[in-house]
Amino acid sequence: MGRSDETDRNAVMLEDVFSAARDEAPVPSQALLGRIMADADDVTRARDAARAAPVRRRGAFAAIAAAIGGWPAVAGMATAAGAGVWIGVAQPPALSTLTGTMLTGTTAQYQLEEFAPGYAALVSFEEELAE
Amino acid sequence: MAFDDAQAVSDEALLVAFGNGDREAAQRLTARLAPRVLGFAVRSLGGDRAEAEDVTQEAMLRLWKIAPEWRQGEAKVTTWLFRVTANLCTDRLRKRRGVDLDSVPEPEDHAPAAVDGMIAADRVQALDRALGELPERQRQAVVLRHLEGMANPEIAEVMEISVEAVESLTARGKRTLARILSGRREGLGYGSQ
């Protein structure tokens, strides 16, 4: 028997087996069909509930926050406002030098430590070394 | 309404109707699609009926969930559903490979059986066992083509590969099936010649 005969016989056998398998396809049980429909009902109920839920209204403050860029923007503004109050109350030396002398028209030469008092010790040390 | 079927209405129209709250549409879709999904899942999973039922339920659940977003004309429901089913089966097979490889039933010996006693169920059983020996993608392609009767272009969409790849997978799958089953030709009642 030739190879093509063998191939033909196998093709016929396969088609026959496929046909038998198509005729004996698994049938879903009533229990499975029931579970599938129960899922469909659950999905419908959940969808209806989502549609029926009232839309939450946004408060006035939340609306303003949203208008200026959301809560991160509000946090930034609050930090800036806090820093402003602190500067006004504490009046750091560098700032009082700036506002009390530079901006009032004196012609004096300013030293580093006037704006940054923390560097005063460093400046003195450098001067000692220079001597 | 019973689980009947009205072929006049397309799957897509029924799914849109269910998305709009029509329960009867879901019943008709279930009656129409669940048997096909189950058949595909059973054979993709090597005959594990319980696992195939779980896959069928999960695939149908995903169909219900996507219903409100479904637009007619964009895709075929069967193509989408079989793709979901194929992916679910693949996931299960991967998990199974990791845990209970040894529990996969070995193919039976080619024990001689009386030809007269052979019935179609034996041939189907032999086919299921032979399908179980195919690589997963070959098995899916063969089942979709020869048991589900899908055309190659639709199988290509389901499996997300080219039509040429589908042709190659089914051809190789059939060659392997023929080789496996030819050893049992007599036992399956086809004679030795």
PDB file of C-alpha atoms in Angstrom:
ATOM      1  CA  MET A   1       0.000   0.000   0.000  1.00  0.00           C
ATOM      2  CA  GLY A   2       1.379   3.404  -0.997  1.00  0.00           C
ATOM      3  CA  ARG A   3       1.927   6.375   1.220  1.00  0.00           C
ATOM      4  CA  SER A   4      -0.916   8.338  -0.406  1.00  0.00           C
ATOM      5  CA  ASP A   5      -3.329   5.462   0.224  1.00  0.00           C
ATOM      6  CA  GLU A   6      -2.318   5.492   3.859  1.00  0.00           C
ATOM      7  CA  THR A   7      -2.811   9.268   3.994  1.00  0.00           C
ATOM      8  CA  ASP A   8      -6.234   8.979   2.388  1.00  0.00           C
ATOM      9  CA  ARG A   9      -7.319   6.260   4.801  1.00  0.00           C
ATOM     10  CA  ASN A  10      -6.187   8.357   7.736  1.00  0.00           C
ATOM     11  CA  ALA A  11      -8.017  11.409   6.379  1.00  0.00           C
ATOM     12  CA  VAL A  12     -11.235   9.417   6.081  1.00  0.00           C
ATOM     13  CA  MET A  13     -10.791   7.973   9.565  1.00  0.00           C
ATOM     14  CA  LEU A  14     -10.103  11.416  11.042  1.00  0.00           C
ATOM     15  CA  GLU A  15     -13.144  12.974   9.404  1.00  0.00           C
ATOM     16  CA  ASP A  16     -15.235  10.100  10.704  1.00  0.00           C
ATOM     17  CA  VAL A  17     -13.916  10.577  14.247  1.00  0.00           C
ATOM     18  CA  PHE A  18     -14.450  14.349  14.051  1.00  0.00           C
ATOM     19  CA  SER A  19     -18.020  13.736  12.905  1.00  0.00           C
ATOM     20  CA  ALA A  20     -18.663  11.391  15.840  1.00  0.00           C
ATOM     21  CA  ALA A  21     -17.217  14.002  18.205  1.00  0.00           C
ATOM     22  CA  ARG A  22     -19.443  16.740  16.753  1.00  0.00           C
ATOM     23  CA  ASP A  23     -22.477  14.510  17.303  1.00  0.00           C
ATOM     24  CA  GLU A  24     -21.468  13.850  20.906  1.00  0.00           C
ATOM     25  CA  ALA A  25     -20.704  17.428  21.907  1.00  0.00           C
ATOM     26  CA  PRO A  26     -20.957  18.004  25.674  1.00  0.00           C
ATOM     27  CA  VAL A  27     -24.340  19.350  26.762  1.00  0.00           C
ATOM     28  CA  PRO A  28     -24.408  21.927  29.563  1.00  0.00           C
ATOM     29  CA  SER A  29     -26.264  20.791  32.663  1.00  0.00           C
ATOM     30  CA  GLN A  30     -29.288  22.724  33.894  1.00  0.00           C
ATOM     31  CA  ALA A  31     -27.222  23.619  36.957  1.00  0.00           C
ATOM     32  CA  LEU A  32     -24.573  25.285  34.784  1.00  0.00           C
ATOM     33  CA  LEU A  33     -27.205  27.143  32.747  1.00  0.00           C
ATOM     34  CA  GLY A  34     -28.777  28.274  36.019  1.00  0.00           C
ATOM     35  CA  ARG A  35     -25.434  29.581  37.341  1.00  0.00           C
ATOM     36  CA  ILE A  36     -24.808  31.469  34.101  1.00  0.00           C
ATOM     37  CA  MET A  37     -28.230  33.141  34.289  1.00  0.00           C
ATOM     38  CA  ALA A  38     -27.727  33.925  37.970  1.00  0.00           C
ATOM     39  CA  ASP A  39     -24.518  35.738  36.979  1.00  0.00           C
ATOM     40  CA  ALA A  40     -26.439  37.643  34.298  1.00  0.00           C
ATOM     41  CA  ASP A  41     -29.015  38.698  36.902  1.00  0.00           C
ATOM     42  CA  ASP A  42     -26.258  39.781  39.326  1.00  0.00           C
ATOM     43  CA  VAL A  43     -24.587  41.875  36.629  1.00  0.00           C
ATOM     44  CA  THR A  44     -27.928  43.503  35.744  1.00  0.00           C
ATOM     45  CA  ARG A  45     -28.689  44.264  39.409  1.00  0.00           C
ATOM     46  CA  ALA A  46     -25.237  45.762  39.984  1.00  0.00           C
ATOM     47  CA  ARG A  47     -25.582  47.903  36.851  1.00  0.00           C
ATOM     48  CA  ASP A  48     -29.046  49.121  37.879  1.00  0.00           C
ATOM     49  CA  ALA A  49     -27.799  49.929  41.368  1.00  0.00           C
ATOM     50  CA  ALA A  50     -24.886  51.929  39.943  1.00  0.00           C
ATOM     51  CA  ARG A  51     -27.285  53.891  37.726  1.00  0.00           C
ATOM     52  CA  ALA A  52     -29.684  54.552  40.620  1.00  0.00           C
ATOM     53  CA  ALA A  53     -26.994  55.719  43.072  1.00  0.00           C
ATOM     54  CA  PRO A  54     -27.220  59.517  43.641  1.00  0.00           C
ATOM     55  CA  VAL A  55     -24.387  61.547  42.213  1.00  0.00           C
ATOM     56  CA  ARG A  56     -22.409  63.026  45.148  1.00  0.00           C
ATOM     57  CA  ARG A  57     -22.422  66.828  45.014  1.00  0.00           C
ATOM     58  CA  ARG A  58     -19.125  68.593  45.542  1.00  0.00           C
ATOM     59  CA  GLY A  59     -18.862  71.158  48.321  1.00  0.00           C
ATOM     60  CA  ALA A  60     -17.924  74.799  47.642  1.00  0.00           C
ATOM     61  CA  PHE A  61     -14.411  74.410  49.075  1.00  0.00           C
ATOM     62  CA  ALA A  62     -13.778  71.252  47.032  1.00  0.00           C
ATOM     63  CA  ALA A  63     -15.018  73.090  43.926  1.00  0.00           C
ATOM     64  CA  ILE A  64     -12.554  75.955  44.554  1.00  0.00           C
ATOM     65  CA  ALA A  65      -9.739  73.473  45.184  1.00  0.00           C
ATOM     66  CA  ALA A  66     -10.572  71.726  41.910  1.00  0.00           C
ATOM     67  CA  ALA A  67     -10.642  75.074  40.065  1.00  0.00           C
ATOM     68  CA  ILE A  68      -7.098  76.016  41.111  1.00  0.00           C
ATOM     69  CA  GLY A  69      -5.587  72.644  40.328  1.00  0.00           C
ATOM     70  CA  GLY A  70      -6.717  70.252  43.019  1.00  0.00           C
ATOM     71  CA  TRP A  71      -5.455  69.494  46.516  1.00  0.00           C
ATOM     72  CA  PRO A  72      -1.697  69.631  45.653  1.00  0.00           C
ATOM     73  CA  ALA A  73      -2.156  73.243  44.569  1.00  0.00           C
ATOM     74  CA  VAL A  74      -4.036  74.054  47.805  1.00  0.00           C
ATOM     75  CA  ALA A  75      -1.176  72.500  49.832  1.00  0.00           C
ATOM     76  CA  GLY A  76       1.375  74.638  47.970  1.00  0.00           C
ATOM     77  CA  MET A  77      -0.626  77.801  48.597  1.00  0.00           C
ATOM     78  CA  ALA A  78      -1.012  76.966  52.283  1.00  0.00           C
ATOM     79  CA  THR A  79       2.749  76.472  52.620  1.00  0.00           C
ATOM     80  CA  ALA A  80       3.455  79.783  50.906  1.00  0.00           C
ATOM     81  CA  ALA A  81       0.945  81.591  53.145  1.00  0.00           C
ATOM     82  CA  GLY A  82       2.475  80.010  56.285  1.00  0.00           C
ATOM     83  CA  ALA A  83       5.980  81.041  55.216  1.00  0.00           C
ATOM     84  CA  GLY A  84       4.758  84.590  54.628  1.00  0.00           C
ATOM     85  CA  VAL A  85       3.271  84.874  58.097  1.00  0.00           C
ATOM     86  CA  TRP A  86       6.433  83.466  59.681  1.00  0.00           C
ATOM     87  CA  ILE A  87       8.681  85.933  57.831  1.00  0.00           C
ATOM     88  CA  GLY A  88       6.437  88.799  58.931  1.00  0.00           C
ATOM     89  CA  VAL A  89       6.453  87.796  62.567  1.00  0.00           C
ATOM     90  CA  ALA A  90      10.034  86.551  63.012  1.00  0.00           C
ATOM     91  CA  GLN A  91      11.758  89.100  60.741  1.00  0.00           C
ATOM     92  CA  PRO A  92      14.966  87.134  60.090  1.00  0.00           C
ATOM     93  CA  PRO A  93      18.147  89.308  60.288  1.00  0.00           C
ATOM     94  CA  ALA A  94      18.936  88.966  56.588  1.00  0.00           C
ATOM     95  CA  LEU A  95      15.526  90.248  55.684  1.00  0.00           C
ATOM     96  CA  SER A  96      15.563  93.170  58.132  1.00  0.00           C
ATOM     97  CA  THR A  97      18.943  94.190  56.704  1.00  0.00           C
ATOM     98  CA  LEU A  98      17.449  94.122  53.260  1.00  0.00           C
ATOM     99  CA  THR A  99      14.288  96.018  54.130  1.00  0.00           C
ATOM    100  CA  GLY A 100      15.820  98.330  56.751  1.00  0.00           C
ATOM    101  CA  THR A 101      18.910  99.487  54.852  1.00  0.00           C
ATOM    102  CA  MET A 102      19.154  98.443  51.228  1.00  0.00           C
ATOM    103  CA  LEU A 103      15.641  99.408  50.346  1.00  0.00           C
ATOM    104  CA  THR A 104      15.779 102.677  52.316  1.00  0.00           C
ATOM    105  CA  GLY A 105      18.549 104.223  50.214  1.00  0.00           C
ATOM    106  CA  THR A 106      21.741 103.978  52.295  1.00  0.00           C
ATOM    107  CA  THR A 107      24.991 103.651  50.350  1.00  0.00           C
ATOM    108  CA  ALA A 108      26.876 101.478  52.773  1.00  0.00           C
ATOM    109  CA  GLN A 109      28.720  98.405  51.547  1.00  0.00           C
ATOM    110  CA  TYR A 110      27.127  95.211  52.668  1.00  0.00           C
ATOM    111  CA  GLN A 111      28.943  92.158  53.934  1.00  0.00           C
ATOM    112  CA  LEU A 112      28.001  88.590  53.493  1.00  0.00           C
ATOM    113  CA  GLU A 113      27.180  88.097  57.143  1.00  0.00           C
ATOM    114  CA  GLU A 114      24.616  90.826  57.005  1.00  0.00           C
ATOM    115  CA  PHE A 115      22.454  88.761  54.769  1.00  0.00           C
ATOM    116  CA  ALA A 116      23.549  85.412  56.137  1.00  0.00           C
ATOM    117  CA  PRO A 117      24.553  85.799  59.782  1.00  0.00           C
ATOM    118  CA  GLY A 118      25.376  82.102  59.985  1.00  0.00           C
ATOM    119  CA  TYR A 119      28.431  82.734  57.799  1.00  0.00           C
ATOM    120  CA  ALA A 120      29.877  85.371  60.173  1.00  0.00           C
ATOM    121  CA  ALA A 121      32.208  82.910  61.896  1.00  0.00           C
ATOM    122  CA  LEU A 122      33.496  81.683  58.540  1.00  0.00           C
ATOM    123  CA  VAL A 123      34.213  85.225  57.376  1.00  0.00           C
ATOM    124  CA  SER A 124      36.109  86.002  60.616  1.00  0.00           C
ATOM    125  CA  PHE A 125      38.157  82.854  60.247  1.00  0.00           C
ATOM    126  CA  GLU A 126      39.074  83.759  56.670  1.00  0.00           C
ATOM    127  CA  GLU A 127      40.122  87.241  57.772  1.00  0.00           C
ATOM    128  CA  GLU A 128      42.344  85.793  60.515  1.00  0.00           C
ATOM    129  CA  LEU A 129      43.991  83.532  58.003  1.00  0.00           C
ATOM    130  CA  ALA A 130      44.601  86.430  55.666  1.00  0.00           C
ATOM    131  CA  GLU A 131      46.368  88.321  58.412  1.00  0.00           C
TER     132      GLU A 131
ATOM    133  CA  MET B   1     -39.092  31.821  28.514  1.00  0.00           C
ATOM    134  CA  ALA B   2     -37.312  28.482  28.206  1.00  0.00           C
ATOM    135  CA  PHE B   3     -33.730  28.082  26.999  1.00  0.00           C
ATOM    136  CA  ASP B   4     -34.817  28.126  23.379  1.00  0.00           C
ATOM    137  CA  ASP B   5     -33.092  29.706  20.450  1.00  0.00           C
ATOM    138  CA  ALA B   6     -34.263  32.106  17.790  1.00  0.00           C
ATOM    139  CA  GLN B   7     -31.667  32.290  15.061  1.00  0.00           C
ATOM    140  CA  ALA B   8     -33.425  35.222  13.447  1.00  0.00           C
ATOM    141  CA  VAL B   9     -31.793  37.631  15.895  1.00  0.00           C
ATOM    142  CA  SER B  10     -28.011  37.957  15.788  1.00  0.00           C
ATOM    143  CA  ASP B  11     -25.814  37.334  18.832  1.00  0.00           C
ATOM    144  CA  GLU B  12     -24.701  40.939  18.669  1.00  0.00           C
ATOM    145  CA  ALA B  13     -28.268  42.280  18.747  1.00  0.00           C
ATOM    146  CA  LEU B  14     -29.099  40.008  21.683  1.00  0.00           C
ATOM    147  CA  LEU B  15     -26.044  41.166  23.605  1.00  0.00           C
ATOM    148  CA  VAL B  16     -26.924  44.822  23.083  1.00  0.00           C
ATOM    149  CA  ALA B  17     -30.489  44.025  24.195  1.00  0.00           C
ATOM    150  CA  PHE B  18     -29.161  42.415  27.371  1.00  0.00           C
ATOM    151  CA  GLY B  19     -26.973  45.466  27.942  1.00  0.00           C
ATOM    152  CA  ASN B  20     -30.198  47.471  27.878  1.00  0.00           C
ATOM    153  CA  GLY B  21     -31.762  45.241  30.537  1.00  0.00           C
ATOM    154  CA  ASP B  22     -33.464  42.528  28.451  1.00  0.00           C
ATOM    155  CA  ARG B  23     -33.199  39.332  30.526  1.00  0.00           C
ATOM    156  CA  GLU B  24     -34.748  37.173  27.827  1.00  0.00           C
ATOM    157  CA  ALA B  25     -31.893  38.132  25.519  1.00  0.00           C
ATOM    158  CA  ALA B  26     -29.447  36.701  28.075  1.00  0.00           C
ATOM    159  CA  GLN B  27     -31.408  33.450  28.164  1.00  0.00           C
ATOM    160  CA  ARG B  28     -31.311  33.132  24.411  1.00  0.00           C
ATOM    161  CA  LEU B  29     -27.597  33.879  24.313  1.00  0.00           C
ATOM    162  CA  THR B  30     -26.967  31.311  27.036  1.00  0.00           C
ATOM    163  CA  ALA B  31     -28.908  28.643  25.147  1.00  0.00           C
ATOM    164  CA  ARG B  32     -27.073  29.474  21.952  1.00  0.00           C
ATOM    165  CA  LEU B  33     -23.507  29.970  23.161  1.00  0.00           C
ATOM    166  CA  ALA B  34     -22.978  28.012  26.387  1.00  0.00           C
ATOM    167  CA  PRO B  35     -23.000  24.568  24.681  1.00  0.00           C
ATOM    168  CA  ARG B  36     -20.387  25.690  22.139  1.00  0.00           C
ATOM    169  CA  VAL B  37     -18.172  27.288  24.781  1.00  0.00           C
ATOM    170  CA  LEU B  38     -18.454  24.221  26.990  1.00  0.00           C
ATOM    171  CA  GLY B  39     -17.587  21.881  24.102  1.00  0.00           C
ATOM    172  CA  PHE B  40     -14.542  23.936  23.206  1.00  0.00           C
ATOM    173  CA  ALA B  41     -13.447  24.181  26.842  1.00  0.00           C
ATOM    174  CA  VAL B  42     -13.872  20.465  27.546  1.00  0.00           C
ATOM    175  CA  ARG B  43     -11.663  19.532  24.600  1.00  0.00           C
ATOM    176  CA  SER B  44      -9.159  22.296  25.231  1.00  0.00           C
ATOM    177  CA  LEU B  45      -8.775  21.101  28.822  1.00  0.00           C
ATOM    178  CA  GLY B  46      -8.253  17.455  27.907  1.00  0.00           C
ATOM    179  CA  GLY B  47     -11.746  16.314  28.885  1.00  0.00           C
ATOM    180  CA  ASP B  48     -11.924  17.883  32.372  1.00  0.00           C
ATOM    181  CA  ARG B  49     -15.653  18.553  32.518  1.00  0.00           C
ATOM    182  CA  ALA B  50     -15.744  20.290  35.911  1.00  0.00           C
ATOM    183  CA  GLU B  51     -12.992  22.707  35.002  1.00  0.00           C
ATOM    184  CA  ALA B  52     -14.582  23.312  31.596  1.00  0.00           C
ATOM    185  CA  GLU B  53     -17.863  24.243  33.313  1.00  0.00           C
ATOM    186  CA  ASP B  54     -16.009  26.783  35.473  1.00  0.00           C
ATOM    187  CA  VAL B  55     -14.372  28.241  32.376  1.00  0.00           C
ATOM    188  CA  THR B  56     -17.731  28.414  30.581  1.00  0.00           C
ATOM    189  CA  GLN B  57     -19.345  30.236  33.496  1.00  0.00           C
ATOM    190  CA  GLU B  58     -16.421  32.677  33.734  1.00  0.00           C
ATOM    191  CA  ALA B  59     -16.421  33.376  29.974  1.00  0.00           C
ATOM    192  CA  MET B  60     -20.178  34.022  29.990  1.00  0.00           C
ATOM    193  CA  LEU B  61     -19.835  36.267  33.045  1.00  0.00           C
ATOM    194  CA  ARG B  62     -17.277  38.367  31.175  1.00  0.00           C
ATOM    195  CA  LEU B  63     -19.716  38.547  28.273  1.00  0.00           C
ATOM    196  CA  TRP B  64     -22.467  39.866  30.558  1.00  0.00           C
ATOM    197  CA  LYS B  65     -20.139  42.481  31.982  1.00  0.00           C
ATOM    198  CA  ILE B  66     -19.048  43.817  28.608  1.00  0.00           C
ATOM    199  CA  ALA B  67     -22.616  43.937  27.229  1.00  0.00           C
ATOM    200  CA  PRO B  68     -23.331  47.639  27.966  1.00  0.00           C
ATOM    201  CA  GLU B  69     -20.213  48.672  26.043  1.00  0.00           C
ATOM    202  CA  TRP B  70     -20.846  46.400  23.052  1.00  0.00           C
ATOM    203  CA  ARG B  71     -21.366  48.183  19.744  1.00  0.00           C
ATOM    204  CA  GLN B  72     -22.992  46.246  16.917  1.00  0.00           C
ATOM    205  CA  GLY B  73     -20.801  45.802  13.869  1.00  0.00           C
ATOM    206  CA  GLU B  74     -17.513  46.135  15.734  1.00  0.00           C
ATOM    207  CA  ALA B  75     -16.875  42.452  16.410  1.00  0.00           C
ATOM    208  CA  LYS B  76     -18.539  39.053  16.401  1.00  0.00           C
ATOM    209  CA  VAL B  77     -19.704  37.860  19.786  1.00  0.00           C
ATOM    210  CA  THR B  78     -18.552  34.295  19.086  1.00  0.00           C
ATOM    211  CA  THR B  79     -15.077  35.450  18.092  1.00  0.00           C
ATOM    212  CA  TRP B  80     -14.732  37.507  21.272  1.00  0.00           C
ATOM    213  CA  LEU B  81     -16.178  34.740  23.457  1.00  0.00           C
ATOM    214  CA  PHE B  82     -14.007  31.959  22.038  1.00  0.00           C
ATOM    215  CA  ARG B  83     -10.922  34.155  22.435  1.00  0.00           C
ATOM    216  CA  VAL B  84     -11.772  34.690  26.104  1.00  0.00           C
ATOM    217  CA  THR B  85     -12.416  30.964  26.513  1.00  0.00           C
ATOM    218  CA  ALA B  86      -9.140  30.027  24.808  1.00  0.00           C
ATOM    219  CA  ASN B  87      -7.226  32.380  27.115  1.00  0.00           C
ATOM    220  CA  LEU B  88      -8.986  31.045  30.220  1.00  0.00           C
ATOM    221  CA  CYS B  89      -8.145  27.476  29.179  1.00  0.00           C
ATOM    222  CA  THR B  90      -4.522  28.452  28.551  1.00  0.00           C
ATOM    223  CA  ASP B  91      -4.305  29.965  32.042  1.00  0.00           C
ATOM    224  CA  ARG B  92      -5.721  26.813  33.605  1.00  0.00           C
ATOM    225  CA  LEU B  93      -3.399  24.545  31.644  1.00  0.00           C
ATOM    226  CA  ARG B  94      -0.380  26.608  32.732  1.00  0.00           C
ATOM    227  CA  LYS B  95      -1.396  26.325  36.377  1.00  0.00           C
ATOM    228  CA  ARG B  96      -2.039  22.631  35.961  1.00  0.00           C
ATOM    229  CA  ARG B  97       1.386  22.056  34.394  1.00  0.00           C
ATOM    230  CA  GLY B  98       2.945  23.515  37.496  1.00  0.00           C
ATOM    231  CA  VAL B  99       1.156  21.324  40.004  1.00  0.00           C
ATOM    232  CA  ASP B 100      -0.137  18.008  38.776  1.00  0.00           C
ATOM    233  CA  LEU B 101       1.631  16.995  35.629  1.00  0.00           C
ATOM    234  CA  ASP B 102       1.661  13.416  36.816  1.00  0.00           C
ATOM    235  CA  SER B 103      -2.105  13.302  37.169  1.00  0.00           C
ATOM    236  CA  VAL B 104      -2.712  13.718  33.432  1.00  0.00           C
ATOM    237  CA  PRO B 105      -4.108  10.375  32.304  1.00  0.00           C
ATOM    238  CA  GLU B 106      -1.819   8.327  30.138  1.00  0.00           C
ATOM    239  CA  PRO B 107      -3.181   7.210  26.796  1.00  0.00           C
ATOM    240  CA  GLU B 108      -4.450   3.664  26.992  1.00  0.00           C
ATOM    241  CA  ASP B 109      -2.511   0.835  25.488  1.00  0.00           C
ATOM    242  CA  HIS B 110      -3.596  -0.202  22.092  1.00  0.00           C
ATOM    243  CA  ALA B 111      -5.474  -3.103  23.577  1.00  0.00           C
ATOM    244  CA  PRO B 112      -7.380  -5.070  20.987  1.00  0.00           C
ATOM    245  CA  ALA B 113     -11.108  -4.782  21.345  1.00  0.00           C
ATOM    246  CA  ALA B 114     -13.895  -6.513  19.541  1.00  0.00           C
ATOM    247  CA  VAL B 115     -14.686  -4.472  16.456  1.00  0.00           C
ATOM    248  CA  ASP B 116     -18.377  -5.158  16.822  1.00  0.00           C
ATOM    249  CA  GLY B 117     -18.335  -3.689  20.302  1.00  0.00           C
ATOM    250  CA  MET B 118     -16.927  -0.383  19.160  1.00  0.00           C
ATOM    251  CA  ILE B 119     -19.322   2.514  19.149  1.00  0.00           C
ATOM    252  CA  ALA B 120     -19.034   6.180  18.378  1.00  0.00           C
ATOM    253  CA  ALA B 121     -18.397   7.006  22.038  1.00  0.00           C
ATOM    254  CA  ASP B 122     -15.179   4.976  21.946  1.00  0.00           C
ATOM    255  CA  ARG B 123     -14.002   6.874  18.905  1.00  0.00           C
ATOM    256  CA  VAL B 124     -14.796  10.164  20.595  1.00  0.00           C
ATOM    257  CA  GLN B 125     -12.935   9.028  23.689  1.00  0.00           C
ATOM    258  CA  ALA B 126      -9.962   8.026  21.559  1.00  0.00           C
ATOM    259  CA  LEU B 127     -10.052  11.402  19.832  1.00  0.00           C
ATOM    260  CA  ASP B 128     -10.165  13.233  23.169  1.00  0.00           C
ATOM    261  CA  ARG B 129      -7.132  11.309  24.385  1.00  0.00           C
ATOM    262  CA  ALA B 130      -5.290  11.949  21.136  1.00  0.00           C
ATOM    263  CA  LEU B 131      -6.175  15.654  21.309  1.00  0.00           C
ATOM    264  CA  GLY B 132      -4.696  15.653  24.794  1.00  0.00           C
ATOM    265  CA  GLU B 133      -1.344  14.687  23.296  1.00  0.00           C
ATOM    266  CA  LEU B 134      -1.252  17.675  20.950  1.00  0.00           C
ATOM    267  CA  PRO B 135       0.506  20.891  21.870  1.00  0.00           C
ATOM    268  CA  GLU B 136      -2.042  23.362  23.232  1.00  0.00           C
ATOM    269  CA  ARG B 137      -2.208  25.721  20.242  1.00  0.00           C
ATOM    270  CA  GLN B 138      -2.494  22.875  17.738  1.00  0.00           C
ATOM    271  CA  ARG B 139      -5.286  21.388  19.825  1.00  0.00           C
ATOM    272  CA  GLN B 140      -7.205  24.674  19.954  1.00  0.00           C
ATOM    273  CA  ALA B 141      -6.865  25.202  16.198  1.00  0.00           C
ATOM    274  CA  VAL B 142      -8.006  21.657  15.380  1.00  0.00           C
ATOM    275  CA  VAL B 143     -10.985  21.835  17.761  1.00  0.00           C
ATOM    276  CA  LEU B 144     -12.122  25.211  16.437  1.00  0.00           C
ATOM    277  CA  ARG B 145     -11.744  24.104  12.811  1.00  0.00           C
ATOM    278  CA  HIS B 146     -13.009  20.535  12.860  1.00  0.00           C
ATOM    279  CA  LEU B 147     -15.309  20.346  15.881  1.00  0.00           C
ATOM    280  CA  GLU B 148     -16.654  23.904  16.077  1.00  0.00           C
ATOM    281  CA  GLY B 149     -16.704  24.251  12.297  1.00  0.00           C
ATOM    282  CA  MET B 150     -15.159  27.725  12.292  1.00  0.00           C
ATOM    283  CA  ALA B 151     -13.574  29.156   9.160  1.00  0.00           C
ATOM    284  CA  ASN B 152      -9.826  29.802   9.230  1.00  0.00           C
ATOM    285  CA  PRO B 153     -10.121  33.634   9.212  1.00  0.00           C
ATOM    286  CA  GLU B 154     -12.338  33.533  12.316  1.00  0.00           C
ATOM    287  CA  ILE B 155      -9.986  31.091  14.041  1.00  0.00           C
ATOM    288  CA  ALA B 156      -7.163  33.484  13.228  1.00  0.00           C
ATOM    289  CA  GLU B 157      -9.083  36.246  15.018  1.00  0.00           C
ATOM    290  CA  VAL B 158      -9.856  34.034  18.000  1.00  0.00           C
ATOM    291  CA  MET B 159      -6.238  32.922  18.377  1.00  0.00           C
ATOM    292  CA  GLU B 160      -4.821  36.302  17.353  1.00  0.00           C
ATOM    293  CA  ILE B 161      -2.553  34.821  14.689  1.00  0.00           C
ATOM    294  CA  SER B 162      -2.426  34.858  10.874  1.00  0.00           C
ATOM    295  CA  VAL B 163      -4.579  32.647   8.681  1.00  0.00           C
ATOM    296  CA  GLU B 164      -1.396  30.963   7.442  1.00  0.00           C
ATOM    297  CA  ALA B 165      -0.461  30.116  11.018  1.00  0.00           C
ATOM    298  CA  VAL B 166      -3.905  28.604  11.551  1.00  0.00           C
ATOM    299  CA  GLU B 167      -3.493  26.468   8.440  1.00  0.00           C
ATOM    300  CA  SER B 168      -0.109  25.290   9.639  1.00  0.00           C
ATOM    301  CA  LEU B 169      -1.352  24.491  13.162  1.00  0.00           C
ATOM    302  CA  THR B 170      -4.371  22.522  11.938  1.00  0.00           C
ATOM    303  CA  ALA B 171      -2.329  20.619   9.338  1.00  0.00           C
ATOM    304  CA  ARG B 172       0.319  19.618  11.869  1.00  0.00           C
ATOM    305  CA  GLY B 173      -2.322  18.794  14.450  1.00  0.00           C
ATOM    306  CA  LYS B 174      -4.192  16.535  12.057  1.00  0.00           C
ATOM    307  CA  ARG B 175      -1.007  14.750  11.024  1.00  0.00           C
ATOM    308  CA  THR B 176      -0.236  14.001  14.662  1.00  0.00           C
ATOM    309  CA  LEU B 177      -3.802  12.879  15.363  1.00  0.00           C
ATOM    310  CA  ALA B 178      -3.724  10.579  12.338  1.00  0.00           C
ATOM    311  CA  ARG B 179      -0.441   9.078  13.508  1.00  0.00           C
ATOM    312  CA  ILE B 180      -1.788   8.460  17.012  1.00  0.00           C
ATOM    313  CA  LEU B 181      -5.143   7.081  15.895  1.00  0.00           C
ATOM    314  CA  SER B 182      -3.769   4.967  13.051  1.00  0.00           C
ATOM    315  CA  GLY B 183      -2.169   2.770  15.675  1.00  0.00           C
ATOM    316  CA  ARG B 184      -5.657   2.035  16.966  1.00  0.00           C
ATOM    317  CA  ARG B 185      -7.350   1.698  13.611  1.00  0.00           C
ATOM    318  CA  GLU B 186      -8.543  -1.862  14.183  1.00  0.00           C
ATOM    319  CA  GLY B 187      -9.582  -1.205  17.738  1.00  0.00           C
ATOM    320  CA  LEU B 188     -11.706   1.681  16.566  1.00  0.00           C
ATOM    321  CA  GLY B 189     -13.435  -0.459  13.990  1.00  0.00           C
ATOM    322  CA  TYR B 190     -11.798   0.835  10.834  1.00  0.00           C
ATOM    323  CA  GLY B 191     -10.086  -2.402   9.775  1.00  0.00           C
ATOM    324  CA  SER B 192      -6.432  -2.907   9.053  1.00  0.00           C
ATOM    325  CA  GLN B 193      -6.564  -2.224   5.323  1.00  0.00           C
TER     326      GLN B 193
END
